[in-house]
């Protein structure tokens, strides 16, 4: 495609706003000024399904049945998960906060408010590893015998069986328990509260037992997740940062600063091409990527194309990142034509500084160009604009990534939101024909995977729980069919108890058994580990000769025969030279400390790292940006 044709095509590409959860008509909105980011509603970051091992199932209201759980699925109120006998799952509910479920566990997400998260557990084992809790925020776990409220960092575990419920606090964690028909009691740090009996539970308190194998795994996993190198380049509060360490490399390029380049992607790959769209009751159509690292790069920042590589640019660090269900521009069909007569829906990843036109939210927010959560310059039609500039969505006609080969992804209208889109790609875009499009989700649009899945026992689903708040009301979807299949999951209403007040010195505590009166009580705490300087060996020096240590070869299981002839040198063919890998763009972003080498040993004499690049912006409106914005080294900062 020639340069003229690319410019002509890009200038004609106008986004047809996709009406999110309603999936209504592709219609041009009336002209309206953009609202400042401060006035835009800050989206709640939903909990994400961050880890799946073994048999793990997922169900969302509207789906016809349980489906295999898909990593990177954002959870909404009403979602249910279940782990089989050998299953294990993890939900990330904060930058340093995780909820995990072990085998044979029913874990439901009940409610999310700005200061409140609510889960329900009817059977199994659940842990909350909260290394940080925002002030004023509360996490509640509802069980058949009591509701447990947590408002402080710590490690918590709940085990639920038909006859017994146990709750444990560790690491200075504290909680409040409210039983059915009873008052709230405080649970102290390093304490286990046990409720025995199905009808009238008997409450007892013991010293927390020693860590078991699953507790130790939880501790170790969280330690690794929060010790992330990528946190240096990503705004605080973004989930999935540790995944970036293992699946890509950070580079510094003059145009965009620090960018992340994914490894081991297929030839011709482009963002938003290996995953699927799901219907979310809060955000409408939401992208769920199949890559294990596919959370942060698809809900924050922008994608850029540098030296033949796709790279994710988080932009300058901002004080508060803002979650988005996807950062794309939608186009209607047959503007994109792959098969004559077949309607298509297409989209492209937003480029550097380009505005997002929301398809979700309130009437004051939807269809208005927004840069909420973006700390860099604002670019419209390749021109930097002031933060006070009024932008009409109908005047946005240029999206830089549409000129990159294979960057525009398309699916048939009848396949959108119903199956994966990794095979749907287009190499040529025709923006001269834009028409209205209507897409209605069906039962398959509410889950991110398909196929057989393990289902919980019926008696598990029918167990009534104790809660301090009622489940969140279902979001009415105007596009939902009037007649839908019977729900796959039907649960009884919870028993509501008064919400507890913050625990104080006068808050009642559960009855404590005499020390040593329980088989589950830890008799004596283990001493904390100590780091001691190794003592010098004062033993007399040995005079007898030492035997040489025997070194075992990796293949020493079958000793080599002395009579075995040696292989001639010329009989060994040298390996064929592999093609030299392409050089990544820019400079390496992660540099080794001047006090340590790659292997970890200390050394000296290493020059200091290069000076950090400072942000240079063009503040005047109307400044052309033909080659992107620039970064300039401005000394130490």
PDB file of N, CA, C and O in Angstrom, residues 59-118:
ATOM      1  N   UNK A  59     -18.613 -19.449  36.298  1.00  0.00           N
ATOM      2  CA  UNK A  59     -19.983 -19.211  35.840  1.00  0.00           C
ATOM      3  C   UNK A  59     -20.352 -17.765  36.103  1.00  0.00           C
ATOM      4  O   UNK A  59     -19.992 -17.199  37.141  1.00  0.00           O
ATOM      5  N   UNK A  60     -21.044 -17.167  35.128  1.00  0.00           N
ATOM      6  CA  UNK A  60     -21.532 -15.790  35.255  1.00  0.00           C
ATOM      7  C   UNK A  60     -23.016 -15.777  34.962  1.00  0.00           C
ATOM      8  O   UNK A  60     -23.483 -16.474  34.040  1.00  0.00           O
ATOM      9  N   UNK A  61     -23.809 -15.008  35.698  1.00  0.00           N
ATOM     10  CA  UNK A  61     -25.240 -14.922  35.394  1.00  0.00           C
ATOM     11  C   UNK A  61     -25.481 -14.575  33.926  1.00  0.00           C
ATOM     12  O   UNK A  61     -24.913 -13.621  33.394  1.00  0.00           O
ATOM     13  N   UNK A  62     -26.300 -15.365  33.282  1.00  0.00           N
ATOM     14  CA  UNK A  62     -26.546 -15.222  31.852  1.00  0.00           C
ATOM     15  C   UNK A  62     -25.985 -16.364  31.054  1.00  0.00           C
ATOM     16  O   UNK A  62     -26.467 -16.649  29.956  1.00  0.00           O
ATOM     17  N   UNK A  63     -24.958 -17.042  31.592  1.00  0.00           N
ATOM     18  CA  UNK A  63     -24.383 -18.199  30.909  1.00  0.00           C
ATOM     19  C   UNK A  63     -25.286 -19.408  31.110  1.00  0.00           C
ATOM     20  O   UNK A  63     -25.976 -19.532  32.126  1.00  0.00           O
ATOM     21  N   UNK A  64     -25.250 -20.312  30.149  1.00  0.00           N
ATOM     22  CA  UNK A  64     -26.113 -21.487  30.223  1.00  0.00           C
ATOM     23  C   UNK A  64     -25.554 -22.569  31.119  1.00  0.00           C
ATOM     24  O   UNK A  64     -26.312 -23.405  31.620  1.00  0.00           O
ATOM     25  N   UNK A  65     -24.225 -22.568  31.349  1.00  0.00           N
ATOM     26  CA  UNK A  65     -23.633 -23.615  32.173  1.00  0.00           C
ATOM     27  C   UNK A  65     -22.250 -23.187  32.626  1.00  0.00           C
ATOM     28  O   UNK A  65     -21.725 -22.146  32.206  1.00  0.00           O
ATOM     29  N   UNK A  66     -21.658 -24.009  33.483  1.00  0.00           N
ATOM     30  CA  UNK A  66     -20.289 -23.778  33.928  1.00  0.00           C
ATOM     31  C   UNK A  66     -19.322 -23.972  32.762  1.00  0.00           C
ATOM     32  O   UNK A  66     -19.564 -24.783  31.877  1.00  0.00           O
ATOM     33  N   UNK A  67     -18.223 -23.219  32.786  1.00  0.00           N
ATOM     34  CA  UNK A  67     -17.209 -23.295  31.741  1.00  0.00           C
ATOM     35  C   UNK A  67     -15.837 -23.303  32.393  1.00  0.00           C
ATOM     36  O   UNK A  67     -15.683 -22.881  33.551  1.00  0.00           O
ATOM     37  N   UNK A  68     -14.798 -23.785  31.695  1.00  0.00           N
ATOM     38  CA  UNK A  68     -13.447 -23.716  32.261  1.00  0.00           C
ATOM     39  C   UNK A  68     -13.052 -22.271  32.540  1.00  0.00           C
ATOM     40  O   UNK A  68     -13.330 -21.367  31.738  1.00  0.00           O
ATOM     41  N   UNK A  69     -12.417 -22.042  33.663  1.00  0.00           N
ATOM     42  CA  UNK A  69     -11.985 -20.693  34.034  1.00  0.00           C
ATOM     43  C   UNK A  69     -10.827 -20.264  33.144  1.00  0.00           C
ATOM     44  O   UNK A  69      -9.943 -21.061  32.829  1.00  0.00           O
ATOM     45  N   UNK A  70     -10.826 -19.002  32.742  1.00  0.00           N
ATOM     46  CA  UNK A  70      -9.797 -18.439  31.873  1.00  0.00           C
ATOM     47  C   UNK A  70      -9.042 -17.355  32.633  1.00  0.00           C
ATOM     48  O   UNK A  70      -9.642 -16.426  33.175  1.00  0.00           O
ATOM     49  N   UNK A  71      -7.707 -17.497  32.670  1.00  0.00           N
ATOM     50  CA  UNK A  71      -6.879 -16.481  33.317  1.00  0.00           C
ATOM     51  C   UNK A  71      -7.122 -15.130  32.652  1.00  0.00           C
ATOM     52  O   UNK A  71      -7.384 -15.048  31.453  1.00  0.00           O
ATOM     53  N   UNK A  72      -7.048 -14.061  33.440  1.00  0.00           N
ATOM     54  CA  UNK A  72      -7.249 -12.673  33.014  1.00  0.00           C
ATOM     55  C   UNK A  72      -8.722 -12.294  32.887  1.00  0.00           C
ATOM     56  O   UNK A  72      -9.028 -11.208  32.393  1.00  0.00           O
ATOM     57  N   UNK A  73      -9.629 -13.157  33.337  1.00  0.00           N
ATOM     58  CA  UNK A  73     -11.038 -12.785  33.328  1.00  0.00           C
ATOM     59  C   UNK A  73     -11.311 -11.803  34.465  1.00  0.00           C
ATOM     60  O   UNK A  73     -11.020 -12.108  35.620  1.00  0.00           O
ATOM     61  N   UNK A  74     -11.873 -10.622  34.177  1.00  0.00           N
ATOM     62  CA  UNK A  74     -12.275  -9.726  35.265  1.00  0.00           C
ATOM     63  C   UNK A  74     -13.594 -10.190  35.865  1.00  0.00           C
ATOM     64  O   UNK A  74     -14.528 -10.539  35.141  1.00  0.00           O
ATOM     65  N   UNK A  75     -13.675 -10.203  37.181  1.00  0.00           N
ATOM     66  CA  UNK A  75     -14.869 -10.688  37.849  1.00  0.00           C
ATOM     67  C   UNK A  75     -15.859  -9.558  38.092  1.00  0.00           C
ATOM     68  O   UNK A  75     -15.464  -8.407  38.344  1.00  0.00           O
ATOM     69  N   UNK A  76     -17.128  -9.900  38.019  1.00  0.00           N
ATOM     70  CA  UNK A  76     -18.215  -8.979  38.322  1.00  0.00           C
ATOM     71  C   UNK A  76     -19.081  -9.600  39.398  1.00  0.00           C
ATOM     72  O   UNK A  76     -19.057 -10.810  39.629  1.00  0.00           O
ATOM     73  N   UNK A  77     -19.869  -8.754  40.072  1.00  0.00           N
ATOM     74  CA  UNK A  77     -20.746  -9.250  41.127  1.00  0.00           C
ATOM     75  C   UNK A  77     -21.681 -10.305  40.569  1.00  0.00           C
ATOM     76  O   UNK A  77     -22.306 -10.113  39.528  1.00  0.00           O
ATOM     77  N   UNK A  78     -21.760 -11.427  41.265  1.00  0.00           N
ATOM     78  CA  UNK A  78     -22.579 -12.544  40.834  1.00  0.00           C
ATOM     79  C   UNK A  78     -21.799 -13.684  40.231  1.00  0.00           C
ATOM     80  O   UNK A  78     -22.352 -14.773  40.041  1.00  0.00           O
ATOM     81  N   UNK A  79     -20.516 -13.472  39.927  1.00  0.00           N
ATOM     82  CA  UNK A  79     -19.694 -14.530  39.344  1.00  0.00           C
ATOM     83  C   UNK A  79     -19.397 -15.597  40.394  1.00  0.00           C
ATOM     84  O   UNK A  79     -19.204 -15.304  41.579  1.00  0.00           O
ATOM     85  N   UNK A  80     -19.310 -16.843  39.922  1.00  0.00           N
ATOM     86  CA  UNK A  80     -19.020 -17.971  40.799  1.00  0.00           C
ATOM     87  C   UNK A  80     -17.835 -18.753  40.232  1.00  0.00           C
ATOM     88  O   UNK A  80     -17.694 -18.891  39.013  1.00  0.00           O
ATOM     89  N   UNK A  81     -16.998 -19.266  41.136  1.00  0.00           N
ATOM     90  CA  UNK A  81     -15.888 -20.142  40.755  1.00  0.00           C
ATOM     91  C   UNK A  81     -15.947 -21.401  41.598  1.00  0.00           C
ATOM     92  O   UNK A  81     -16.467 -21.399  42.724  1.00  0.00           O
ATOM     93  N   UNK A  82     -15.377 -22.473  41.041  1.00  0.00           N
ATOM     94  CA  UNK A  82     -15.331 -23.748  41.765  1.00  0.00           C
ATOM     95  C   UNK A  82     -14.072 -24.484  41.356  1.00  0.00           C
ATOM     96  O   UNK A  82     -13.710 -24.542  40.172  1.00  0.00           O
ATOM     97  N   UNK A  83     -13.369 -25.049  42.350  1.00  0.00           N
ATOM     98  CA  UNK A  83     -12.168 -25.826  42.093  1.00  0.00           C
ATOM     99  C   UNK A  83     -12.461 -27.298  42.334  1.00  0.00           C
ATOM    100  O   UNK A  83     -13.103 -27.660  43.330  1.00  0.00           O
ATOM    101  N   UNK A  84     -11.990 -28.139  41.408  1.00  0.00           N
ATOM    102  CA  UNK A  84     -12.109 -29.575  41.593  1.00  0.00           C
ATOM    103  C   UNK A  84     -11.175 -30.075  42.679  1.00  0.00           C
ATOM    104  O   UNK A  84     -10.477 -29.298  43.349  1.00  0.00           O
ATOM    105  N   UNK A  85     -11.103 -31.393  42.823  1.00  0.00           N
ATOM    106  CA  UNK A  85     -10.312 -31.980  43.896  1.00  0.00           C
ATOM    107  C   UNK A  85      -8.848 -31.583  43.813  1.00  0.00           C
ATOM    108  O   UNK A  85      -8.188 -31.399  44.836  1.00  0.00           O
ATOM    109  N   UNK A  86      -8.321 -31.429  42.615  1.00  0.00           N
ATOM    110  CA  UNK A  86      -6.921 -31.039  42.441  1.00  0.00           C
ATOM    111  C   UNK A  86      -6.797 -29.628  41.869  1.00  0.00           C
ATOM    112  O   UNK A  86      -5.792 -29.293  41.247  1.00  0.00           O
ATOM    113  N   UNK A  87      -7.794 -28.811  42.078  1.00  0.00           N
ATOM    114  CA  UNK A  87      -7.779 -27.471  41.523  1.00  0.00           C
ATOM    115  C   UNK A  87      -7.208 -26.441  42.480  1.00  0.00           C
ATOM    116  O   UNK A  87      -7.117 -26.653  43.694  1.00  0.00           O
ATOM    117  N   UNK A  88      -6.834 -25.311  41.918  1.00  0.00           N
ATOM    118  CA  UNK A  88      -6.271 -24.200  42.680  1.00  0.00           C
ATOM    119  C   UNK A  88      -6.467 -22.938  41.859  1.00  0.00           C
ATOM    120  O   UNK A  88      -6.205 -22.938  40.654  1.00  0.00           O
ATOM    121  N   UNK A  89      -6.919 -21.863  42.485  1.00  0.00           N
ATOM    122  CA  UNK A  89      -7.112 -20.616  41.753  1.00  0.00           C
ATOM    123  C   UNK A  89      -6.672 -19.448  42.613  1.00  0.00           C
ATOM    124  O   UNK A  89      -6.554 -19.547  43.838  1.00  0.00           O
ATOM    125  N   UNK A  90      -6.458 -18.317  41.920  1.00  0.00           N
ATOM    126  CA  UNK A  90      -6.045 -17.092  42.599  1.00  0.00           C
ATOM    127  C   UNK A  90      -6.777 -15.909  41.982  1.00  0.00           C
ATOM    128  O   UNK A  90      -6.888 -15.793  40.764  1.00  0.00           O
ATOM    129  N   UNK A  91      -7.286 -15.045  42.846  1.00  0.00           N
ATOM    130  CA  UNK A  91      -7.881 -13.778  42.437  1.00  0.00           C
ATOM    131  C   UNK A  91      -7.012 -12.649  42.973  1.00  0.00           C
ATOM    132  O   UNK A  91      -6.618 -12.674  44.149  1.00  0.00           O
ATOM    133  N   UNK A  92      -6.717 -11.696  42.127  1.00  0.00           N
ATOM    134  CA  UNK A  92      -5.998 -10.510  42.582  1.00  0.00           C
ATOM    135  C   UNK A  92      -7.019  -9.419  42.843  1.00  0.00           C
ATOM    136  O   UNK A  92      -7.771  -9.019  41.950  1.00  0.00           O
ATOM    137  N   UNK A  93      -7.064  -8.917  44.076  1.00  0.00           N
ATOM    138  CA  UNK A  93      -8.031  -7.893  44.446  1.00  0.00           C
ATOM    139  C   UNK A  93      -7.359  -6.575  44.795  1.00  0.00           C
ATOM    140  O   UNK A  93      -8.035  -5.615  45.161  1.00  0.00           O
ATOM    141  N   UNK A  94      -6.051  -6.521  44.679  1.00  0.00           N
ATOM    142  CA  UNK A  94      -5.289  -5.308  44.928  1.00  0.00           C
ATOM    143  C   UNK A  94      -3.875  -5.503  44.433  1.00  0.00           C
ATOM    144  O   UNK A  94      -3.457  -6.619  44.099  1.00  0.00           O
ATOM    145  N   UNK A  95      -3.116  -4.413  44.378  1.00  0.00           N
ATOM    146  CA  UNK A  95      -1.740  -4.542  43.915  1.00  0.00           C
ATOM    147  C   UNK A  95      -0.931  -5.481  44.806  1.00  0.00           C
ATOM    148  O   UNK A  95      -0.012  -6.145  44.330  1.00  0.00           O
ATOM    149  N   UNK A  96      -1.289  -5.559  46.074  1.00  0.00           N
ATOM    150  CA  UNK A  96      -0.596  -6.433  47.027  1.00  0.00           C
ATOM    151  C   UNK A  96      -1.600  -7.255  47.831  1.00  0.00           C
ATOM    152  O   UNK A  96      -1.410  -7.478  49.026  1.00  0.00           O
ATOM    153  N   UNK A  97      -2.657  -7.705  47.184  1.00  0.00           N
ATOM    154  CA  UNK A  97      -3.704  -8.443  47.883  1.00  0.00           C
ATOM    155  C   UNK A  97      -4.244  -9.543  46.979  1.00  0.00           C
ATOM    156  O   UNK A  97      -4.563  -9.293  45.807  1.00  0.00           O
ATOM    157  N   UNK A  98      -4.361 -10.764  47.549  1.00  0.00           N
ATOM    158  CA  UNK A  98      -4.750 -11.929  46.759  1.00  0.00           C
ATOM    159  C   UNK A  98      -5.709 -12.803  47.569  1.00  0.00           C
ATOM    160  O   UNK A  98      -5.580 -12.936  48.791  1.00  0.00           O
ATOM    161  N   UNK A  99      -6.663 -13.395  46.859  1.00  0.00           N
ATOM    162  CA  UNK A  99      -7.590 -14.375  47.424  1.00  0.00           C
ATOM    163  C   UNK A  99      -7.371 -15.673  46.664  1.00  0.00           C
ATOM    164  O   UNK A  99      -7.406 -15.688  45.431  1.00  0.00           O
ATOM    165  N   UNK A 100      -7.157 -16.783  47.389  1.00  0.00           N
ATOM    166  CA  UNK A 100      -6.867 -18.056  46.735  1.00  0.00           C
ATOM    167  C   UNK A 100      -7.796 -19.138  47.272  1.00  0.00           C
ATOM    168  O   UNK A 100      -8.177 -19.113  48.448  1.00  0.00           O
ATOM    169  N   UNK A 101      -8.123 -20.089  46.409  1.00  0.00           N
ATOM    170  CA  UNK A 101      -9.006 -21.198  46.774  1.00  0.00           C
ATOM    171  C   UNK A 101      -8.309 -22.508  46.457  1.00  0.00           C
ATOM    172  O   UNK A 101      -7.722 -22.662  45.373  1.00  0.00           O
ATOM    173  N   UNK A 102      -8.381 -23.464  47.383  1.00  0.00           N
ATOM    174  CA  UNK A 102      -7.777 -24.786  47.225  1.00  0.00           C
ATOM    175  C   UNK A 102      -8.807 -25.738  46.629  1.00  0.00           C
ATOM    176  O   UNK A 102      -9.842 -25.321  46.109  1.00  0.00           O
ATOM    177  N   UNK A 103      -8.546 -27.039  46.674  1.00  0.00           N
ATOM    178  CA  UNK A 103      -9.411 -28.018  46.039  1.00  0.00           C
ATOM    179  C   UNK A 103     -10.786 -28.118  46.683  1.00  0.00           C
ATOM    180  O   UNK A 103     -10.961 -27.871  47.876  1.00  0.00           O
ATOM    181  N   UNK A 104     -11.789 -28.475  45.846  1.00  0.00           N
ATOM    182  CA  UNK A 104     -13.175 -28.673  46.292  1.00  0.00           C
ATOM    183  C   UNK A 104     -13.722 -27.437  46.998  1.00  0.00           C
ATOM    184  O   UNK A 104     -14.321 -27.525  48.078  1.00  0.00           O
ATOM    185  N   UNK A 105     -13.511 -26.281  46.406  1.00  0.00           N
ATOM    186  CA  UNK A 105     -13.915 -25.017  47.028  1.00  0.00           C
ATOM    187  C   UNK A 105     -14.890 -24.267  46.135  1.00  0.00           C
ATOM    188  O   UNK A 105     -14.658 -24.122  44.928  1.00  0.00           O
ATOM    189  N   UNK A 106     -15.961 -23.798  46.739  1.00  0.00           N
ATOM    190  CA  UNK A 106     -16.930 -22.933  46.076  1.00  0.00           C
ATOM    191  C   UNK A 106     -16.682 -21.511  46.547  1.00  0.00           C
ATOM    192  O   UNK A 106     -16.825 -21.197  47.736  1.00  0.00           O
ATOM    193  N   UNK A 107     -16.276 -20.626  45.631  1.00  0.00           N
ATOM    194  CA  UNK A 107     -15.959 -19.232  45.957  1.00  0.00           C
ATOM    195  C   UNK A 107     -16.741 -18.328  45.023  1.00  0.00           C
ATOM    196  O   UNK A 107     -16.574 -18.389  43.802  1.00  0.00           O
ATOM    197  N   UNK A 108     -17.592 -17.498  45.574  1.00  0.00           N
ATOM    198  CA  UNK A 108     -18.397 -16.580  44.784  1.00  0.00           C
ATOM    199  C   UNK A 108     -18.049 -15.137  45.084  1.00  0.00           C
ATOM    200  O   UNK A 108     -17.694 -14.781  46.214  1.00  0.00           O
ATOM    201  N   UNK A 109     -18.132 -14.304  44.050  1.00  0.00           N
ATOM    202  CA  UNK A 109     -17.902 -12.867  44.193  1.00  0.00           C
ATOM    203  C   UNK A 109     -19.268 -12.196  44.274  1.00  0.00           C
ATOM    204  O   UNK A 109     -20.042 -12.220  43.317  1.00  0.00           O
ATOM    205  N   UNK A 110     -19.572 -11.593  45.415  1.00  0.00           N
ATOM    206  CA  UNK A 110     -20.928 -11.135  45.700  1.00  0.00           C
ATOM    207  C   UNK A 110     -21.120  -9.659  45.396  1.00  0.00           C
ATOM    208  O   UNK A 110     -22.115  -9.255  44.799  1.00  0.00           O
ATOM    209  N   UNK A 111     -20.170  -8.832  45.802  1.00  0.00           N
ATOM    210  CA  UNK A 111     -20.415  -7.394  45.731  1.00  0.00           C
ATOM    211  C   UNK A 111     -19.096  -6.648  45.679  1.00  0.00           C
ATOM    212  O   UNK A 111     -18.093  -7.094  46.247  1.00  0.00           O
ATOM    213  N   UNK A 112     -19.108  -5.501  44.990  1.00  0.00           N
ATOM    214  CA  UNK A 112     -17.952  -4.614  44.950  1.00  0.00           C
ATOM    215  C   UNK A 112     -18.431  -3.178  44.999  1.00  0.00           C
ATOM    216  O   UNK A 112     -19.210  -2.728  44.167  1.00  0.00           O
ATOM    217  N   UNK A 113     -17.953  -2.467  45.996  1.00  0.00           N
ATOM    218  CA  UNK A 113     -18.211  -1.044  46.148  1.00  0.00           C
ATOM    219  C   UNK A 113     -16.867  -0.358  46.360  1.00  0.00           C
ATOM    220  O   UNK A 113     -15.852  -1.030  46.584  1.00  0.00           O
ATOM    221  N   UNK A 114     -16.813   0.959  46.259  1.00  0.00           N
ATOM    222  CA  UNK A 114     -15.513   1.628  46.401  1.00  0.00           C
ATOM    223  C   UNK A 114     -14.748   1.262  47.664  1.00  0.00           C
ATOM    224  O   UNK A 114     -13.517   1.248  47.665  1.00  0.00           O
ATOM    225  N   UNK A 115     -15.459   0.959  48.764  1.00  0.00           N
ATOM    226  CA  UNK A 115     -14.787   0.642  50.024  1.00  0.00           C
ATOM    227  C   UNK A 115     -15.127  -0.746  50.548  1.00  0.00           C
ATOM    228  O   UNK A 115     -14.908  -1.037  51.726  1.00  0.00           O
ATOM    229  N   UNK A 116     -15.624  -1.645  49.671  1.00  0.00           N
ATOM    230  CA  UNK A 116     -16.139  -2.913  50.180  1.00  0.00           C
ATOM    231  C   UNK A 116     -16.066  -3.984  49.105  1.00  0.00           C
ATOM    232  O   UNK A 116     -16.480  -3.765  47.963  1.00  0.00           O
ATOM    233  N   UNK A 117     -15.501  -5.151  49.486  1.00  0.00           N
ATOM    234  CA  UNK A 117     -15.498  -6.340  48.644  1.00  0.00           C
ATOM    235  C   UNK A 117     -16.139  -7.473  49.434  1.00  0.00           C
ATOM    236  O   UNK A 117     -15.832  -7.649  50.625  1.00  0.00           O
ATOM    237  N   UNK A 118     -16.981  -8.264  48.775  1.00  0.00           N
ATOM    238  CA  UNK A 118     -17.728  -9.306  49.472  1.00  0.00           C
ATOM    239  C   UNK A 118     -17.638 -10.616  48.693  1.00  0.00           C
ATOM    240  O   UNK A 118     -17.914 -10.652  47.486  1.00  0.00           O
TER     241      UNK A 118
END
